CSV table of C-alpha atoms in Angstrom, one decimal:
chain,number,residue,atom,x,y,z
W,9,MET,CA,11.6,50.2,-60.2
W,10,SER,CA,8.1,50.9,-58.8
W,11,ILE,CA,7.5,53.1,-55.8
W,12,THR,CA,6.3,50.1,-53.8
W,13,SER,CA,9.5,48.2,-54.7
W,14,ALA,CA,11.6,51.2,-53.7
W,15,LEU,CA,9.8,51.6,-50.5
W,16,ASN,CA,10.2,47.9,-49.7
W,17,SER,CA,13.9,48.0,-50.4
W,18,ALA,CA,14.4,51.1,-48.2
W,19,MET,CA,12.4,49.6,-45.3
W,20,SER,CA,14.4,46.3,-45.4
W,21,GLY,CA,17.6,48.4,-45.6
W,22,LEU,CA,16.5,50.4,-42.5
W,23,ARG,CA,15.8,47.2,-40.6
W,24,ALA,CA,19.2,45.7,-41.5
W,25,ALA,CA,21.0,49.0,-40.6
W,26,SER,CA,19.2,49.2,-37.3
W,27,ARG,CA,20.1,45.6,-36.4
W,28,ALA,CA,23.7,46.1,-37.6
W,29,SER,CA,24.1,49.2,-35.5
W,30,GLU,CA,22.8,47.3,-32.5
W,31,LEU,CA,25.5,44.6,-33.0
W,32,VAL,CA,28.2,47.2,-33.3
W,33,SER,CA,27.1,48.9,-30.1
W,34,ASN,CA,27.1,45.6,-28.3
W,35,ASN,CA,30.6,44.9,-29.7
W,36,ILE,CA,31.9,48.2,-28.4
W,37,ALA,CA,30.2,47.8,-25.0
W,38,ASN,CA,31.5,44.3,-24.5
W,39,ALA,CA,35.0,44.8,-25.9
W,40,SER,CA,36.5,43.9,-22.5
W,41,THR,CA,34.0,41.3,-21.4
W,42,PRO,CA,35.5,37.9,-20.9
W,43,GLY,CA,34.2,35.3,-23.3
W,44,TYR,CA,32.5,37.8,-25.6
W,45,ALA,CA,33.0,37.2,-29.3
W,46,ARG,CA,32.6,39.9,-32.0
W,47,ARG,CA,29.3,39.8,-33.9
W,48,THR,CA,28.5,40.9,-37.4
W,49,LEU,CA,25.2,40.8,-39.3
W,50,SER,CA,25.0,38.4,-42.2
W,51,ILE,CA,22.9,39.8,-45.0
W,52,SER,CA,22.1,39.1,-48.7
W,53,SER,CA,19.9,40.5,-51.4
W,54,ASN,CA,16.3,39.6,-51.4
W,55,MET,CA,14.6,39.3,-54.8
W,56,THR,CA,10.9,38.3,-54.6
W,57,GLY,CA,9.1,39.0,-57.8
W,58,ASP,CA,9.4,42.7,-58.6
W,59,PHE,CA,10.4,43.5,-55.0
W,60,GLY,CA,14.0,43.8,-53.9
W,61,GLY,CA,15.6,44.6,-50.7
W,62,VAL,CA,17.9,43.2,-47.9
W,63,ARG,CA,17.5,39.8,-46.3
W,64,ILE,CA,18.9,39.3,-42.8
W,65,ASN,CA,20.4,35.8,-42.7
W,66,GLY,CA,21.4,35.9,-39.0
W,67,VAL,CA,24.2,36.9,-36.7
W,68,GLN,CA,27.7,35.7,-37.1
W,69,ARG,CA,29.9,35.1,-34.0
W,70,HIS,CA,33.6,35.4,-34.9
W,71,VAL,CA,35.9,33.1,-33.0
W,72,ASP,CA,39.0,31.1,-33.9
W,73,ALA,CA,38.3,27.7,-32.5
W,74,GLN,CA,41.9,26.5,-32.8
W,75,ILE,CA,43.3,29.4,-30.9
W,76,ILE,CA,40.7,29.0,-28.2
W,77,SER,CA,41.5,25.3,-27.9
W,78,ASP,CA,45.3,26.0,-27.7
W,79,ARG,CA,44.7,28.8,-25.1
W,80,ARG,CA,42.6,26.4,-23.0
W,81,LEU,CA,45.2,23.7,-23.0
W,82,SER,CA,48.0,26.2,-22.2
W,83,GLY,CA,45.8,27.5,-19.4
W,84,SER,CA,45.4,24.0,-18.0
W,85,GLU,CA,49.2,23.6,-18.1
W,86,PHE,CA,49.7,27.0,-16.4
W,87,GLY,CA,47.3,26.1,-13.6
W,88,TYR,CA,49.0,22.7,-13.1
W,89,ARG,CA,52.5,24.2,-13.0
W,90,SER,CA,51.3,27.0,-10.6
W,91,ALA,CA,50.0,24.4,-8.2
W,92,THR,CA,53.1,22.2,-8.2
W,93,THR,CA,55.4,25.2,-8.0
W,94,ASN,CA,53.6,26.5,-5.0
W,95,TYR,CA,53.9,23.1,-3.4
W,96,MET,CA,57.7,23.0,-4.1
W,97,ASN,CA,58.2,26.4,-2.6
W,98,ARG,CA,56.2,25.4,0.4
W,99,ILE,CA,58.3,22.3,1.1
W,100,GLU,CA,61.6,24.1,0.4
W,101,ASP,CA,60.6,26.8,2.9
W,102,LEU,CA,60.0,24.1,5.5
W,103,VAL,CA,63.4,22.5,5.1
W,104,GLY,CA,65.1,25.8,4.5
W,105,THR,CA,68.4,26.6,2.8
W,106,PRO,CA,71.7,26.1,4.7
W,107,ASP,CA,72.2,29.9,5.1
W,108,LYS,CA,68.7,30.4,6.6
W,109,GLN,CA,68.3,30.6,10.3
W,110,GLY,CA,66.0,27.9,11.6
W,111,SER,CA,66.6,25.6,8.6
W,112,LEU,CA,67.3,21.9,9.1
W,113,SER,CA,70.9,22.5,8.2
W,114,ALA,CA,71.2,25.3,10.7
W,115,ARG,CA,69.6,23.2,13.5
W,116,LEU,CA,72.0,20.4,12.8
W,117,ALA,CA,75.0,22.8,12.8
W,118,ASP,CA,73.8,24.2,16.1
W,119,PHE,CA,73.5,20.7,17.6
W,120,GLU,CA,77.0,19.8,16.4
W,121,ASN,CA,78.5,23.0,17.8
W,122,SER,CA,76.8,22.4,21.1
W,123,LEU,CA,78.4,19.0,21.3
W,124,ILE,CA,81.8,20.5,20.5
W,125,THR,CA,81.2,23.2,23.1
W,126,ALA,CA,80.1,20.7,25.7
W,127,GLY,CA,83.1,18.5,25.0
W,128,SER,CA,85.5,21.4,25.7
W,129,ARG,CA,83.9,21.7,29.2
W,130,PRO,CA,82.2,18.4,30.1
W,131,ASP,CA,81.8,19.5,33.7
W,132,ALA,CA,79.6,22.5,32.7
W,133,ILE,CA,76.0,21.4,33.2
W,134,GLU,CA,74.7,24.3,31.2
W,135,ARG,CA,76.7,23.2,28.2
W,136,LEU,CA,75.4,19.7,28.5
W,137,SER,CA,71.8,21.0,28.8
W,138,ALA,CA,72.4,23.2,25.7
W,139,ALA,CA,73.6,20.1,23.8
W,140,ALA,CA,70.4,18.2,24.9
W,141,LEU,CA,68.2,21.1,23.9
W,142,GLY,CA,70.0,21.4,20.6
W,143,ALA,CA,69.2,17.7,19.9
W,144,SER,CA,65.6,18.3,20.9
W,145,ASP,CA,65.3,21.3,18.6
W,146,LEU,CA,66.8,19.3,15.7
W,147,ALA,CA,64.2,16.5,16.3
W,148,LYS,CA,61.4,19.0,16.4
W,149,SER,CA,62.6,20.7,13.2
W,150,ILE,CA,62.4,17.3,11.4
W,151,ASN,CA,58.9,16.8,13.0
W,152,THR,CA,57.9,20.2,11.6
W,153,VAL,CA,59.0,19.4,8.1
W,154,ALA,CA,57.2,16.0,8.2
W,155,ASP,CA,54.0,17.6,9.6
W,156,GLY,CA,54.2,20.3,6.9
W,157,ILE,CA,54.4,17.6,4.2
W,158,GLN,CA,51.2,16.0,5.6
W,159,ASP,CA,49.5,19.4,5.8
W,160,ALA,CA,50.3,19.9,2.1
W,161,ARG,CA,48.7,16.5,1.4
W,162,SER,CA,45.6,17.4,3.5
W,163,ASP,CA,45.3,20.7,1.7
W,164,ALA,CA,45.5,18.9,-1.6
W,165,ASP,CA,42.8,16.5,-0.5
W,166,ARG,CA,40.5,19.3,0.4
W,167,ASN,CA,41.3,21.2,-2.8
W,168,ILE,CA,40.4,18.0,-4.8
W,169,ALA,CA,37.0,17.8,-3.1
W,170,SER,CA,36.2,21.5,-3.8
W,171,GLN,CA,37.3,21.2,-7.4
W,172,VAL,CA,35.3,18.1,-8.0
W,173,THR,CA,32.2,19.8,-6.7
W,174,ARG,CA,32.9,22.8,-8.9
W,175,LEU,CA,33.6,20.6,-11.9
W,176,ASN,CA,30.3,18.7,-11.5
W,177,ASP,CA,28.4,22.0,-11.2
W,178,THR,CA,30.1,23.5,-14.3
W,179,LEU,CA,29.5,20.4,-16.4
W,180,LYS,CA,25.8,20.6,-15.4
W,181,ALA,CA,25.7,24.2,-16.4
W,182,VAL,CA,27.2,23.4,-19.8
W,183,GLU,CA,24.6,20.7,-20.3
W,184,ALA,CA,21.9,23.2,-19.5
W,185,VAL,CA,23.2,25.8,-21.9
W,186,ASN,CA,23.4,23.1,-24.6
W,187,VAL,CA,19.6,22.5,-24.1
W,188,LYS,CA,18.9,26.3,-24.3
W,189,ILE,CA,20.9,26.6,-27.5
W,190,THR,CA,19.0,23.7,-29.1
W,191,ALA,CA,15.7,25.3,-28.2
W,192,ALA,CA,16.8,28.7,-29.5
W,193,ASN,CA,18.0,27.3,-32.8
W,194,ALA,CA,14.7,25.6,-33.2
W,195,ARG,CA,13.0,29.0,-32.9
W,196,SER,CA,15.6,30.7,-35.1
W,197,VAL,CA,16.7,32.9,-32.2
W,198,ASP,CA,20.2,34.4,-32.0
W,199,VAL,CA,22.3,32.1,-29.7
W,200,SER,CA,25.5,34.2,-29.6
W,201,GLY,CA,24.9,35.2,-25.9
W,202,LEU,CA,24.4,31.6,-24.9
W,203,GLN,CA,27.6,30.6,-26.8
W,204,ASP,CA,29.5,33.3,-24.9
W,205,GLN,CA,28.2,31.9,-21.7
W,206,ARG,CA,29.1,28.3,-22.7
W,207,GLN,CA,32.6,29.4,-23.7
W,208,LEU,CA,33.2,30.9,-20.2
W,209,LEU,CA,32.0,27.7,-18.6
W,210,ILE,CA,34.2,25.5,-20.7
W,211,ASP,CA,37.2,27.8,-19.9
W,212,GLU,CA,36.5,27.2,-16.2
W,213,ILE,CA,36.4,23.4,-16.8
W,214,SER,CA,39.6,23.5,-18.8
W,215,GLU,CA,41.4,25.2,-15.9
W,216,MET,CA,40.8,22.1,-13.8
W,217,VAL,CA,40.9,19.5,-16.5
W,218,PRO,CA,42.3,19.9,-20.0
W,219,VAL,CA,39.4,19.3,-22.4
W,220,ARG,CA,38.7,18.8,-26.1
W,221,VAL,CA,35.5,20.3,-27.5
W,222,VAL,CA,33.6,18.4,-30.2
W,223,ASP,CA,30.7,20.0,-32.1
W,224,ARG,CA,27.4,18.1,-32.1
W,225,ASP,CA,24.1,18.6,-33.9
W,226,HIS,CA,21.9,21.7,-33.3
W,227,GLY,CA,24.8,23.8,-32.0
W,228,THR,CA,25.6,21.7,-29.0
W,229,VAL,CA,29.0,20.4,-27.9
W,230,ALA,CA,30.5,17.4,-26.3
W,231,LEU,CA,33.5,17.5,-23.9
W,232,TYR,CA,36.3,15.0,-23.5
W,233,SER,CA,39.4,15.1,-21.3
W,234,THR,CA,42.7,14.9,-23.1
W,235,GLY,CA,43.2,11.7,-21.2
W,236,GLY,CA,40.2,10.2,-23.1
W,237,SER,CA,37.4,10.4,-20.5
W,238,ILE,CA,33.9,11.5,-21.5
W,239,LEU,CA,32.9,14.6,-19.5
W,240,LEU,CA,29.8,15.6,-21.4
W,241,GLU,CA,28.1,13.7,-24.2
W,242,GLY,CA,24.5,14.8,-24.2
W,243,ARG,CA,24.4,14.5,-20.4
W,244,ALA,CA,27.1,15.6,-18.0
W,245,SER,CA,29.2,12.8,-16.4
W,246,GLU,CA,29.2,12.6,-12.6
W,247,ILE,CA,32.7,12.9,-11.0
W,248,GLY,CA,33.0,11.2,-7.6
W,249,PHE,CA,35.4,11.8,-4.8
W,250,GLU,CA,35.3,11.1,-1.0
W,251,PRO,CA,37.5,13.6,0.9
W,252,ALA,CA,39.6,12.4,3.9
W,253,ASN,CA,40.2,16.0,5.2
W,254,LEU,CA,43.1,14.9,7.4
W,255,VAL,CA,45.8,12.9,5.6
W,256,THR,CA,48.5,11.0,7.5
W,257,PRO,CA,51.8,9.4,6.3
W,258,TYR,CA,50.2,6.0,6.4
W,259,MET,CA,47.3,6.8,4.0
W,260,SER,CA,47.3,6.1,0.2
W,261,VAL,CA,45.0,5.4,-2.7
W,262,GLY,CA,46.6,1.9,-3.0
W,263,ASP,CA,45.5,0.7,0.4
W,264,GLY,CA,42.0,2.3,0.1
W,265,THR,CA,42.5,4.8,2.9
W,266,LEU,CA,42.4,7.7,0.4
W,267,SER,CA,39.8,8.2,-2.4
W,268,GLY,CA,40.6,8.3,-6.0
W,269,LEU,CA,38.2,9.6,-8.7
W,270,THR,CA,35.2,8.0,-10.3
W,271,ILE,CA,33.4,8.9,-13.4
W,272,ASN,CA,29.8,7.8,-13.4
W,273,GLY,CA,30.7,5.3,-10.7
W,274,TYR,CA,33.8,3.8,-12.5
W,275,GLN,CA,37.2,4.2,-11.0
W,276,VAL,CA,39.7,6.1,-13.1
W,277,ASN,CA,43.5,6.5,-13.0
W,278,THR,CA,44.7,9.7,-11.3
W,279,SER,CA,48.5,9.2,-11.7
W,280,SER,CA,50.7,11.9,-13.4
W,281,ALA,CA,51.9,9.4,-15.9
W,282,SER,CA,48.5,8.1,-17.3
W,283,GLY,CA,45.8,9.9,-15.4
W,284,ARG,CA,42.5,10.3,-17.3
W,285,LEU,CA,42.0,13.8,-15.9
W,286,HIS,CA,45.7,14.8,-15.5
W,287,GLY,CA,47.0,18.1,-16.6
W,288,GLY,CA,45.0,20.9,-14.9
W,289,THR,CA,44.7,22.1,-11.3
W,290,LEU,CA,42.8,19.0,-10.4
W,291,GLY,CA,45.5,16.6,-11.6
W,292,ALA,CA,48.1,18.8,-9.9
W,293,GLN,CA,46.4,18.3,-6.5
W,294,PHE,CA,46.4,14.5,-7.0
W,295,GLU,CA,50.0,14.5,-7.9
W,296,ILE,CA,50.9,16.6,-4.8
W,297,ARG,CA,48.8,14.3,-2.5
W,298,ASP,CA,49.8,10.9,-4.0
W,299,GLU,CA,53.2,11.4,-5.5
W,300,LEU,CA,55.2,14.6,-4.7
W,301,ALA,CA,54.4,14.7,-1.0
W,302,PRO,CA,55.0,11.0,-0.4
W,303,GLU,CA,58.3,11.3,-2.2
W,304,ALA,CA,59.3,14.1,0.2
W,305,GLN,CA,58.1,12.0,3.1
W,306,THR,CA,60.3,9.2,2.0
W,307,GLN,CA,63.3,11.5,2.0
W,308,ILE,CA,62.7,13.1,5.4
W,309,ASP,CA,62.0,9.7,6.9
W,310,ALA,CA,65.3,8.5,5.5
W,311,LEU,CA,67.0,11.5,7.1
W,312,ALA,CA,65.4,10.7,10.4
W,313,ARG,CA,66.4,7.1,10.2
W,314,ASP,CA,70.0,8.0,9.4
W,315,LEU,CA,70.1,10.3,12.5
W,316,ILE,CA,68.7,7.6,14.8
W,317,GLU,CA,71.2,5.0,13.4
W,318,ARG,CA,74.2,7.2,14.0
W,319,PHE,CA,73.6,7.3,17.8
W,320,GLU,CA,72.1,3.8,18.4
W,321,SER,CA,75.3,1.9,18.2
W,322,ALA,CA,77.2,0.7,21.3
W,323,SER,CA,80.4,1.9,19.6
W,324,VAL,CA,79.2,5.4,20.1
W,325,ASP,CA,77.6,5.0,23.5
W,326,PRO,CA,79.0,1.9,25.3
W,327,SER,CA,76.4,2.2,28.0
W,328,LEU,CA,73.6,1.0,25.6
W,329,ASN,CA,72.5,-2.6,25.7
W,330,PRO,CA,71.4,-4.4,22.5
W,331,GLY,CA,67.9,-3.2,21.5
W,332,ASP,CA,68.1,0.0,23.6
W,333,PRO,CA,67.0,3.3,21.9
W,334,GLY,CA,69.9,5.7,21.3
W,335,LEU,CA,70.0,9.5,21.6
W,336,PHE,CA,67.2,9.8,19.0
W,337,THR,CA,64.2,7.5,19.2
W,338,ASP,CA,61.0,6.4,17.4
W,339,GLU,CA,58.5,7.9,20.0
W,340,GLY,CA,60.8,6.6,22.7
W,341,ALA,CA,61.5,3.2,21.1
W,342,ALA,CA,64.4,1.8,19.2
W,343,LEU,CA,64.4,2.0,15.4
W,344,ASP,CA,62.3,-0.6,13.6
W,345,ALA,CA,63.4,-0.5,10.0
W,346,THR,CA,60.2,-2.1,8.9
W,347,GLN,CA,58.2,0.8,10.3
W,348,GLU,CA,60.1,3.6,8.6
W,349,LEU,CA,57.1,5.3,7.0
W,350,GLY,CA,56.2,8.3,9.1
W,351,LEU,CA,59.4,8.0,11.2
W,352,ALA,CA,60.2,11.7,10.8
W,353,ASN,CA,56.8,12.6,12.4
W,354,ARG,CA,57.6,10.3,15.3
W,355,LEU,CA,61.2,11.3,15.9
W,356,GLU,CA,62.0,12.3,19.5
W,357,LEU,CA,65.0,13.0,21.7
W,358,ASN,CA,65.5,10.2,24.2
W,359,ALA,CA,63.5,11.1,27.4
W,360,LEU,CA,66.5,10.1,29.6
W,361,VAL,CA,68.4,13.2,28.4
W,362,ASP,CA,65.6,15.6,27.5
W,363,PRO,CA,65.2,18.2,30.2
W,364,ASN,CA,61.7,18.9,28.9
W,365,GLN,CA,60.7,15.4,29.7
W,366,GLY,CA,62.4,15.2,33.1
W,367,GLY,CA,65.6,13.7,31.8
W,368,GLU,CA,69.1,14.4,33.0
W,369,SER,CA,71.5,16.2,30.7
W,370,TRP,CA,74.6,14.7,32.4
W,371,ARG,CA,73.8,11.5,30.5
W,372,MET,CA,75.0,13.3,27.4
W,373,ARG,CA,78.4,13.0,29.0
W,374,ASP,CA,78.2,9.7,30.9
W,375,GLY,CA,75.9,7.6,28.6
W,376,LEU,CA,72.2,6.9,28.3
W,377,GLY,CA,72.5,3.7,30.3
W,378,ALA,CA,74.4,5.3,33.2
W,379,SER,CA,72.6,5.2,36.5
W,380,THR,CA,74.7,7.9,38.2
W,381,PRO,CA,76.9,10.7,37.0
W,382,GLY,CA,80.5,9.7,36.2
W,383,ASN,CA,83.8,11.6,35.8
W,384,ALA,CA,82.8,15.2,35.2
W,385,GLY,CA,85.9,15.8,33.2
W,386,ASP,CA,85.5,12.9,30.8
W,387,ALA,CA,84.5,14.2,27.3
W,388,THR,CA,84.9,10.8,25.5
W,389,LEU,CA,81.2,10.2,24.9
W,390,LEU,CA,80.6,13.9,23.8
W,391,ASN,CA,83.4,13.6,21.3
W,392,ALA,CA,82.0,10.3,20.1
W,393,LEU,CA,78.6,11.9,19.6
W,394,ALA,CA,80.2,14.7,17.6
W,395,ASP,CA,82.2,12.2,15.5
W,396,ALA,CA,79.0,10.3,14.8
W,397,LEU,CA,77.5,13.3,13.1
W,398,THR,CA,80.6,13.7,10.8
W,399,ASP,CA,80.9,9.9,10.2
W,400,GLN,CA,80.6,9.2,6.4
W,401,ARG,CA,78.0,6.5,5.9
W,402,VAL,CA,75.7,5.3,3.1
W,403,PRO,CA,72.0,6.0,4.0
W,404,ASN,CA,70.0,2.7,4.3
W,405,SER,CA,66.9,4.3,2.7
W,406,GLY,CA,65.8,7.2,0.6
W,407,ALA,CA,66.8,8.3,-2.9
W,408,PHE,CA,70.3,9.7,-2.0
W,409,GLY,CA,72.3,7.4,-4.2
W,410,PRO,CA,75.2,5.1,-3.2
W,411,ALA,CA,77.5,7.8,-1.9
W,412,ALA,CA,78.5,8.1,1.8
W,413,PHE,CA,77.4,11.2,3.7
W,414,SER,CA,77.9,12.9,7.0
W,415,ALA,CA,74.8,14.1,8.7
W,416,THR,CA,75.5,17.6,7.5
W,417,ASP,CA,76.1,16.4,3.9
W,418,LEU,CA,72.9,14.3,3.9
W,419,THR,CA,70.8,17.3,5.1
W,420,ALA,CA,72.4,19.5,2.5
W,421,SER,CA,71.7,16.9,-0.2
W,422,LEU,CA,68.0,16.9,0.8
W,423,SER,CA,67.9,20.7,0.6
W,424,SER,CA,69.7,20.6,-2.7
W,425,GLN,CA,67.3,18.1,-4.2
W,426,LEU,CA,64.3,20.2,-3.1
W,427,GLY,CA,65.9,23.4,-4.5
W,428,SER,CA,66.7,21.6,-7.8
W,429,ASP,CA,63.1,20.3,-8.1
W,430,ARG,CA,61.7,23.8,-7.3
W,431,LEU,CA,64.0,25.4,-9.9
W,432,ARG,CA,62.8,23.0,-12.5
W,433,GLU,CA,59.2,23.7,-11.7
W,434,ASP,CA,59.9,27.4,-11.8
W,435,GLN,CA,61.3,27.0,-15.3
W,436,MET,CA,58.3,25.0,-16.5
W,437,LEU,CA,55.9,27.5,-14.9
W,438,SER,CA,57.7,30.4,-16.7
W,439,PHE,CA,57.3,28.6,-20.0
W,440,ALA,CA,53.7,27.8,-19.4
W,441,SER,CA,52.9,31.3,-18.3
W,442,THR,CA,54.5,32.8,-21.4
W,443,GLN,CA,52.7,30.4,-23.7
W,444,PHE,CA,49.4,31.1,-22.0
W,445,TYR,CA,49.9,34.9,-22.1
W,446,GLU,CA,50.8,34.8,-25.8
W,447,LEU,CA,47.9,32.7,-26.8
W,448,THR,CA,45.6,34.9,-24.7
W,449,GLN,CA,46.9,38.0,-26.5
W,450,LEU,CA,46.5,36.2,-29.9
W,451,GLU,CA,42.9,35.4,-29.0
W,452,LEU,CA,42.2,39.0,-27.9
W,453,ALA,CA,43.8,40.3,-31.2
W,454,GLY,CA,41.0,38.6,-33.1
W,455,GLY,CA,38.3,40.1,-30.8
W,456,VAL,CA,36.7,43.5,-30.8
W,457,ASP,CA,38.6,46.4,-32.3
W,458,THR,CA,36.8,49.5,-31.1
W,459,ASP,CA,38.4,51.7,-33.9
W,460,VAL,CA,37.1,49.3,-36.6
W,461,GLU,CA,33.7,49.1,-34.9
W,462,LEU,CA,33.4,52.9,-34.9
W,463,GLN,CA,34.3,53.0,-38.6
W,464,ASN,CA,31.7,50.3,-39.3
W,465,LEU,CA,29.1,52.3,-37.3
W,466,MET,CA,29.8,55.3,-39.6
W,467,VAL,CA,29.2,53.2,-42.7
W,468,ILE,CA,26.0,51.8,-41.1
W,469,GLU,CA,24.8,55.4,-40.3
W,470,GLN,CA,25.4,56.4,-43.9
W,471,ALA,CA,23.4,53.4,-45.2
W,472,TYR,CA,20.6,54.2,-42.7
W,473,ALA,CA,20.5,57.8,-43.9
W,474,ALA,CA,20.4,56.7,-47.5
W,475,ASN,CA,17.5,54.4,-46.9
W,476,ALA,CA,15.7,57.1,-44.9
W,477,ARG,CA,16.2,59.5,-47.8
W,478,VAL,CA,14.6,57.0,-50.2
W,479,ILE,CA,11.6,56.7,-47.8
W,480,GLU,CA,11.4,60.5,-47.5
W,481,THR,CA,11.5,60.8,-51.3
W,482,VAL,CA,8.8,58.2,-51.8
W,483,ASP,CA,6.7,60.2,-49.2
W,484,GLN,CA,7.2,63.4,-51.2
W,485,MET,CA,6.2,61.6,-54.4
W,486,PHE,CA,3.0,60.3,-52.7
W,487,ASP,CA,2.2,63.9,-51.5
W,488,THR,CA,2.8,65.2,-55.0
W,489,LEU,CA,0.5,62.5,-56.5
W,490,MET,CA,-2.2,63.3,-53.9
W,491,ARG,CA,-2.1,67.0,-54.9
W,492,ILE,CA,-2.7,66.3,-58.5
């Protein structure tokens, strides 16, 4: 080997060692940085004529694409289950459990007790007033649950709007990074940093919408939802949504009063069964707004209807004429079975007995149609009202099945349904959380190991010192030759 060849080999070795030490330093510094992938230097021998040395082929970014894909999908599921579980907890808290003060069951029990108490002393005006106020509190509790369901729908609608904006912005950002990577590859510039940035952006997208990443030419990628929609293919798709901000029981996607999703101007399905973007936090908000909350509204409306029907019969209150509203009303009117949607929001105590509306509580004893107070000692109507609550009857609406229920049993059934649904969501959330955690740990295990990197740095330092020693020896040889 000639002196020139030795010097060339040593110089190329120094350059490679310097670049490798830089990568190791970056690996150690970014060991905890989200999205960062471990880098190593790709080198090979360089034989050009009589000259040898080290050729730097480029920087290798070490990732396991399959683990990342699985982790993203599990993250989408975790986000989806977190959103639906939070909703279930919210609605269950509104209805309450039978042992909870202020729950629907507790309000109904208080009303029933007040009727029994008033029946034991029908001449006591304060007991009649307590019964009327108990009925009013029960109606208001049902109103609160129904309003809370619509608040959940409104919140979901607003969340959809914010997530669609974020999704569009992130897709545009991935498109921009793709362009930068293409340009950098054309100039043979290291693109590892841009790939890290793109990975974080795709992670953000996958939280909202589960995606599949497809490699394209020049280091770019395309993104497809697992439902089959194109999110990014060269250019980012435009996701469209028009927020309603305030959602009422009477609004739905089907009648055009609520917005669905569009992709590049084309309407797409948003249902939980076959939605094109279903599975992440965005799909969860659509499911809450368009499926879960309307189902809860149907059940609470059925409960309100059952309550009205129990007291609207002349067999309970003989003073009522056909078509007259009973103790509980639809905003003051008698029940119209064809207008059941939103009934729980409109439920009111009949103003004739409501002290808060100028009514007379003695009508609890003498009948809603009575013009003057009757026999103060007659508890017949009060007992009939109490019996109406315990009467076993099959609900005319709702998903309660064909069994007959008392008012207490029907309320308990609703509470039980909500508790069962919430428990099922909790179990699914627990599974999704565990899966997401395990895949995240598996991904991190393939990341930067600082102990290994420090060992690599020691090897690199030895290689650097060896090449430096060759250069020093060549320098000494030139000095010796110059002195001859």
